Amino acid sequence: MISLTDSQKIGMGLTGFGVFFLFFGMMLFFDKALLAIGNILFVSGLSFVIGLERTFRFFFQKHKVKATSFFLGGVFVVLIGWPIIGVVLEIYGFFLLFRGFFPVAVGFIRRVPVLGSLLSLPGISALVDKIGESNTMV
């Protein structure tokens, strides 16, 4: 079992609430307030989980400048009141930031008993294979 410090536990809670508020804000037709709260909670939770210095190192690497600008620009656009455009920018930036993690996640999910069989269905397997490919930042 992985032991977490108290600040990492707080960060997991903040990140979880952030994802919940983002999802709930999208379900309620892109509610500005819920999306803004979700963004703030997600980013602050991430910094609690991995630490402030590692968060800055992750977001501000030279090869991730484009991804970071799209993600943080989307957060800013949501905060100023244009939720649909901001969420589109955030999703694009999120996929650029975390594209190196997707092959690991797909490999893990394929080993989970029920989810692995769902991912091997004909229509889904091609999409998952495409997502699971190792890509480099362009």
XYZ file of N, CA and C in Angstrom:
414
model
N 0.848 -1.180 0.000
C 0.000 0.000 0.000
C 0.890 1.237 0.000
N 0.496 2.208 -0.751
C 1.247 3.448 -0.832
C 0.821 4.354 0.313
N 1.806 4.839 1.063
C 1.480 5.753 2.154
C 1.524 7.185 1.626
N 0.526 7.949 1.987
C 0.427 9.334 1.556
C 0.594 10.256 2.748
N 1.231 11.372 2.518
C 1.326 12.374 3.560
C -0.021 13.088 3.686
N -0.167 13.876 4.720
C -1.421 14.587 4.922
C -1.706 15.568 3.787
N -0.669 16.250 3.316
C -0.891 17.201 2.220
C -1.268 16.477 0.926
N -0.726 15.275 0.702
C -1.111 14.508 -0.481
C -2.553 14.023 -0.377
N -2.985 13.675 0.826
C -4.388 13.289 1.018
C -5.313 14.469 0.739
N -4.927 15.640 1.207
C -5.708 16.844 0.925
C -5.728 17.105 -0.573
N -4.581 16.931 -1.221
C -4.499 17.128 -2.660
C -5.376 16.164 -3.440
N -5.432 14.910 -2.992
C -6.306 13.936 -3.659
C -7.767 14.358 -3.523
N -8.139 14.854 -2.353
C -9.502 15.336 -2.163
C -9.809 16.542 -3.031
N -8.890 17.499 -3.069
C -9.093 18.685 -3.899
C -9.184 18.324 -5.381
N -8.312 17.425 -5.823
C -8.337 17.014 -7.222
C -9.636 16.282 -7.541
N -10.066 15.417 -6.648
C -11.320 14.703 -6.857
C -12.509 15.640 -6.924
N -12.572 16.600 -5.994
C -13.645 17.585 -6.041
C -13.558 18.442 -7.301
N -12.332 18.748 -7.734
C -12.164 19.523 -8.960
C -12.699 18.796 -10.170
N -12.385 17.507 -10.281
C -12.902 16.715 -11.396
C -14.427 16.627 -11.315
N -14.967 16.452 -10.099
C -16.417 16.405 -9.930
C -17.070 17.708 -10.380
N -16.529 18.851 -9.938
C -17.110 20.125 -10.322
C -16.981 20.381 -11.816
N -15.865 19.976 -12.420
C -15.722 20.127 -13.870
C -16.766 19.295 -14.606
N -16.924 18.037 -14.191
C -17.908 17.168 -14.829
C -19.321 17.702 -14.618
N -19.641 18.103 -13.390
C -20.963 18.612 -13.072
C -21.235 19.925 -13.808
N -20.224 20.762 -13.940
C -20.375 22.017 -14.678
C -20.643 21.786 -16.152
N -20.028 20.743 -16.719
C -20.304 20.424 -18.120
C -21.697 19.815 -18.280
N -22.119 19.023 -17.294
C -23.455 18.420 -17.356
C -24.554 19.481 -17.236
N -24.276 20.553 -16.545
C -25.245 21.637 -16.400
C -25.013 22.723 -17.451
N -24.731 22.287 -18.675
C -24.595 23.169 -19.827
C -23.532 24.236 -19.633
N -22.363 23.790 -19.215
C -21.185 24.642 -19.097
C -21.426 25.831 -18.155
N -21.820 25.500 -16.941
C -22.020 26.516 -15.915
C -20.675 27.143 -15.554
N -20.592 28.457 -15.697
C -19.321 29.168 -15.489
C -18.769 28.991 -14.089
N -19.631 29.131 -13.103
C -19.161 29.088 -11.713
C -18.631 27.705 -11.347
N -19.346 26.650 -11.719
C -18.884 25.304 -11.393
C -17.584 24.956 -12.115
N -17.474 25.362 -13.366
C -16.230 25.102 -14.105
C -15.058 25.873 -13.509
N -15.293 27.098 -13.097
C -14.216 27.884 -12.488
C -13.770 27.261 -11.171
N -14.726 26.843 -10.338
C -14.375 26.189 -9.079
C -13.629 24.891 -9.343
N -14.100 24.114 -10.328
C -13.434 22.859 -10.672
C -12.012 23.065 -11.140
N -11.792 24.085 -11.951
C -10.434 24.382 -12.430
C -9.510 24.734 -11.284
N -9.969 25.598 -10.413
C -9.133 26.023 -9.285
C -8.822 24.841 -8.369
N -9.842 24.035 -8.077
C -9.618 22.880 -7.208
C -8.689 21.855 -7.855
N -8.835 21.616 -9.161
C -7.995 20.635 -9.837
C -6.532 21.054 -9.829
N -6.260 22.281 -10.200
C -4.869 22.744 -10.264
C -4.255 22.826 -8.868
N -5.016 23.304 -7.888
C -4.468 23.361 -6.534
C -4.286 21.959 -5.954
N -5.196 21.039 -6.248
C -5.046 19.660 -5.778
C -3.836 18.990 -6.380
N -3.589 19.253 -7.664
C -2.404 18.690 -8.314
C -1.130 19.183 -7.658
N -1.114 20.466 -7.296
C 0.086 20.991 -6.644
C 0.256 20.440 -5.232
N -0.837 20.109 -4.549
C -0.726 19.474 -3.237
C -0.226 18.041 -3.357
N -0.670 17.323 -4.394
C -0.299 15.911 -4.532
C 1.175 15.759 -4.891
N 1.639 16.481 -5.892
C 3.022 16.270 -6.344
C 3.981 17.340 -5.828
N 3.473 18.343 -5.171
C 4.334 19.392 -4.638
C 4.382 20.593 -5.569
N 4.601 21.751 -4.989
C 4.576 22.993 -5.756
C 5.719 23.066 -6.772
N 6.916 22.682 -6.342
C 8.068 22.754 -7.246
C 7.922 21.796 -8.418
N 7.494 20.560 -8.138
C 7.322 19.577 -9.214
C 6.173 19.959 -10.143
N 5.163 20.644 -9.612
C 4.071 21.124 -10.467
C 4.589 22.160 -11.452
N 5.383 23.103 -10.966
C 5.959 24.109 -11.857
C 6.901 23.468 -12.872
N 7.716 22.502 -12.426
C 8.608 21.824 -13.370
C 7.831 21.057 -14.425
N 6.692 20.455 -14.037
C 5.887 19.704 -14.990
C 5.260 20.617 -16.031
N 4.642 21.706 -15.579
C 3.924 22.575 -16.504
C 4.842 23.435 -17.357
N 5.995 23.809 -16.839
C 6.823 24.782 -17.536
C 8.106 24.184 -18.106
N 8.015 22.984 -18.665
C 9.129 22.406 -19.416
C 9.106 22.991 -20.824
N 10.281 23.052 -21.454
C 10.364 23.674 -22.776
C 9.510 22.956 -23.810
N 9.478 21.633 -23.772
C 8.718 20.903 -24.787
C 7.223 20.839 -24.481
N 6.801 21.388 -23.335
C 5.380 21.415 -22.988
C 4.813 22.829 -22.950
N 5.482 23.766 -23.588
C 5.024 25.155 -23.557
C 3.676 25.292 -24.255
N 3.534 24.649 -25.402
C 2.276 24.724 -26.141
C 1.135 24.122 -25.325
N 1.370 22.959 -24.747
C 0.339 22.278 -23.967
C -0.045 23.092 -22.733
N 0.943 23.620 -22.044
C 0.677 24.416 -20.850
C -0.077 25.690 -21.195
N 0.292 26.335 -22.293
C -0.401 27.569 -22.662
C -1.853 27.296 -23.024
N -2.125 26.180 -23.701
C -3.513 25.848 -23.997
C -4.288 25.517 -22.727
N -3.708 24.717 -21.833
C -4.410 24.322 -20.620
C -4.668 25.513 -19.710
N -3.625 26.262 -19.381
C -3.795 27.407 -18.478
C -4.561 28.543 -19.146
N -4.412 28.681 -20.468
C -5.227 29.655 -21.201
C -6.699 29.298 -21.145
N -7.007 28.004 -21.239
C -8.390 27.565 -21.110
C -8.943 27.830 -19.734
N -8.131 27.615 -18.703
C -8.563 27.932 -17.338
C -8.866 29.426 -17.229
N -8.001 30.258 -17.780
C -8.209 31.705 -17.736
C -9.472 32.110 -18.494
N -9.690 31.512 -19.662
C -10.874 31.847 -20.456
C -12.151 31.452 -19.717
N -12.134 30.313 -19.012
C -13.294 29.932 -18.204
C -13.501 30.939 -17.073
N -12.421 31.357 -16.447
C -12.540 32.299 -15.332
C -13.069 33.668 -15.763
N -12.785 34.083 -16.998
C -13.305 35.382 -17.442
C -14.713 35.282 -18.006
N -15.243 34.049 -18.180
C -16.657 33.931 -18.511
C -17.028 33.321 -19.836
N -16.098 32.694 -20.554
C -16.426 32.014 -21.806
C -16.184 30.519 -21.622
N -17.132 29.821 -21.014
C -16.873 28.444 -20.582
C -16.673 27.435 -21.713
N -17.423 27.525 -22.791
C -17.318 26.507 -23.842
C -15.956 26.593 -24.527
N -15.554 27.791 -24.886
C -14.246 27.972 -25.531
C -13.131 27.576 -24.571
N -13.265 27.944 -23.307
C -12.248 27.605 -22.313
C -12.112 26.114 -22.104
N -13.232 25.396 -22.050
C -13.171 23.946 -21.847
C -12.539 23.259 -23.054
N -12.848 23.729 -24.247
C -12.223 23.150 -25.446
C -10.709 23.351 -25.393
N -10.264 24.541 -25.028
C -8.829 24.806 -24.900
C -8.197 23.940 -23.812
N -8.892 23.798 -22.691
C -8.377 22.975 -21.599
C -8.238 21.514 -21.999
N -9.243 20.972 -22.661
C -9.199 19.561 -23.055
C -8.045 19.324 -24.017
N -7.865 20.220 -24.985
C -6.750 20.076 -25.917
C -5.409 20.149 -25.172
N -5.273 21.112 -24.283
C -4.042 21.231 -23.497
C -3.823 20.041 -22.585
N -4.903 19.518 -22.002
C -4.809 18.346 -21.125
C -4.282 17.146 -21.902
N -4.822 16.912 -23.096
C -4.350 15.782 -23.892
C -2.905 15.963 -24.333
N -2.505 17.191 -24.626
C -1.102 17.419 -24.973
C -0.182 17.223 -23.770
N -0.626 17.662 -22.593
C 0.197 17.541 -21.393
C 0.381 16.091 -20.968
N -0.690 15.323 -20.999
C -0.673 13.982 -20.425
C -0.622 12.872 -21.474
N -0.271 13.184 -22.715
C -0.248 12.163 -23.756
C 0.813 11.093 -23.504
N 1.831 11.399 -22.784
C 2.824 10.391 -22.450
C 2.331 9.386 -21.415
N 1.302 9.759 -20.665
C 0.745 8.886 -19.642
C -0.323 7.946 -20.195
N -0.914 8.269 -21.338
C -2.011 7.468 -21.878
C -1.630 6.021 -22.177
N -0.460 5.731 -22.770
C -0.118 4.317 -22.991
C -0.024 3.516 -21.692
N 0.466 4.133 -20.641
C 0.550 3.461 -19.344
C -0.850 3.193 -18.803
N -1.722 4.186 -18.908
C -3.091 4.034 -18.406
C -3.855 2.980 -19.193
N -3.703 2.967 -20.513
C -4.397 1.972 -21.338
C -3.885 0.575 -21.018
N -2.585 0.424 -20.844
C -2.024 -0.878 -20.474
C -2.540 -1.358 -19.131
N -2.698 -0.446 -18.187
C -3.238 -0.812 -16.869
C -4.705 -1.203 -16.972
N -5.486 -0.431 -17.696
C -6.924 -0.701 -17.808
C -7.166 -2.019 -18.539
N -6.312 -2.354 -19.489
C -6.480 -3.633 -20.201
C -6.283 -4.832 -19.288
N -5.585 -4.660 -18.181
C -5.378 -5.769 -17.244
C -6.494 -5.899 -16.213
N -7.359 -4.904 -16.120
C -8.493 -4.963 -15.199
C -9.538 -5.903 -15.810
N -10.056 -6.869 -15.055
C -10.889 -7.917 -15.641
C -12.069 -7.446 -16.497
N -12.976 -6.666 -15.993
C -14.156 -6.283 -16.764
C -13.815 -5.218 -17.801
N -13.023 -4.237 -17.410
C -12.675 -3.156 -18.331
C -11.807 -3.648 -19.488
N -10.945 -4.612 -19.220
C -10.105 -5.170 -20.277
C -10.923 -5.833 -21.366
N -11.972 -6.541 -20.982
C -12.819 -7.178 -21.991
C -13.640 -6.142 -22.749
N -14.025 -5.048 -22.090
C -14.731 -3.979 -22.793
C -13.831 -3.281 -23.812
N -12.565 -3.112 -23.455
C -11.633 -2.455 -24.378
C -11.272 -3.318 -25.575
N -11.559 -4.613 -25.504
C -11.245 -5.482 -26.633
C -12.421 -5.655 -27.587
N -13.525 -4.954 -27.364
C -14.658 -5.001 -28.294
C -14.250 -4.377 -29.621
N -14.845 -4.836 -30.746
C -14.378 -4.415 -32.078
C -14.294 -2.908 -32.301
N -15.317 -2.155 -31.992
C -15.275 -0.714 -32.255
C -14.375 0.043 -31.304
N -14.305 -0.448 -30.076
C -13.551 0.259 -29.045
C -12.060 -0.050 -29.145
N -11.721 -1.261 -29.566
C -10.307 -1.658 -29.565
C -9.460 -0.815 -30.513
N -10.014 -0.443 -31.675
C -9.251 0.396 -32.601
C -8.986 1.778 -32.010
N -9.997 2.330 -31.349
C -9.836 3.643 -30.721
C -8.832 3.586 -29.573
N -8.919 2.545 -28.770
C -8.010 2.397 -27.630
C -6.585 2.156 -28.117
N -6.428 1.388 -29.196
C -5.089 1.177 -29.756
C -4.495 2.494 -30.245
N -5.323 3.338 -30.831
C -4.850 4.633 -31.310
C -4.444 5.534 -30.140
N -5.255 5.524 -29.071
C -4.946 6.329 -27.891
C -3.714 5.791 -27.180
N -3.587 4.469 -27.137
C -2.501 3.831 -26.406
C -1.153 3.875 -27.084
N -1.105 4.369 -28.327
C 0.176 4.457 -29.015
C 1.062 5.473 -28.325
N 2.343 5.213 -28.327
C 3.291 6.156 -27.738
C 3.567 7.267 -28.746
N 3.197 8.462 -28.406
C 3.396 9.624 -29.280
C 4.413 10.568 -28.661
N 5.091 11.285 -29.522
C 5.993 12.326 -29.034
C 5.316 13.669 -29.238
N 5.744 14.646 -28.490
C 5.159 15.979 -28.625
C 5.555 16.556 -29.974
N 4.580 17.117 -30.648
C 4.827 17.713 -31.956
C 4.803 19.205 -31.829
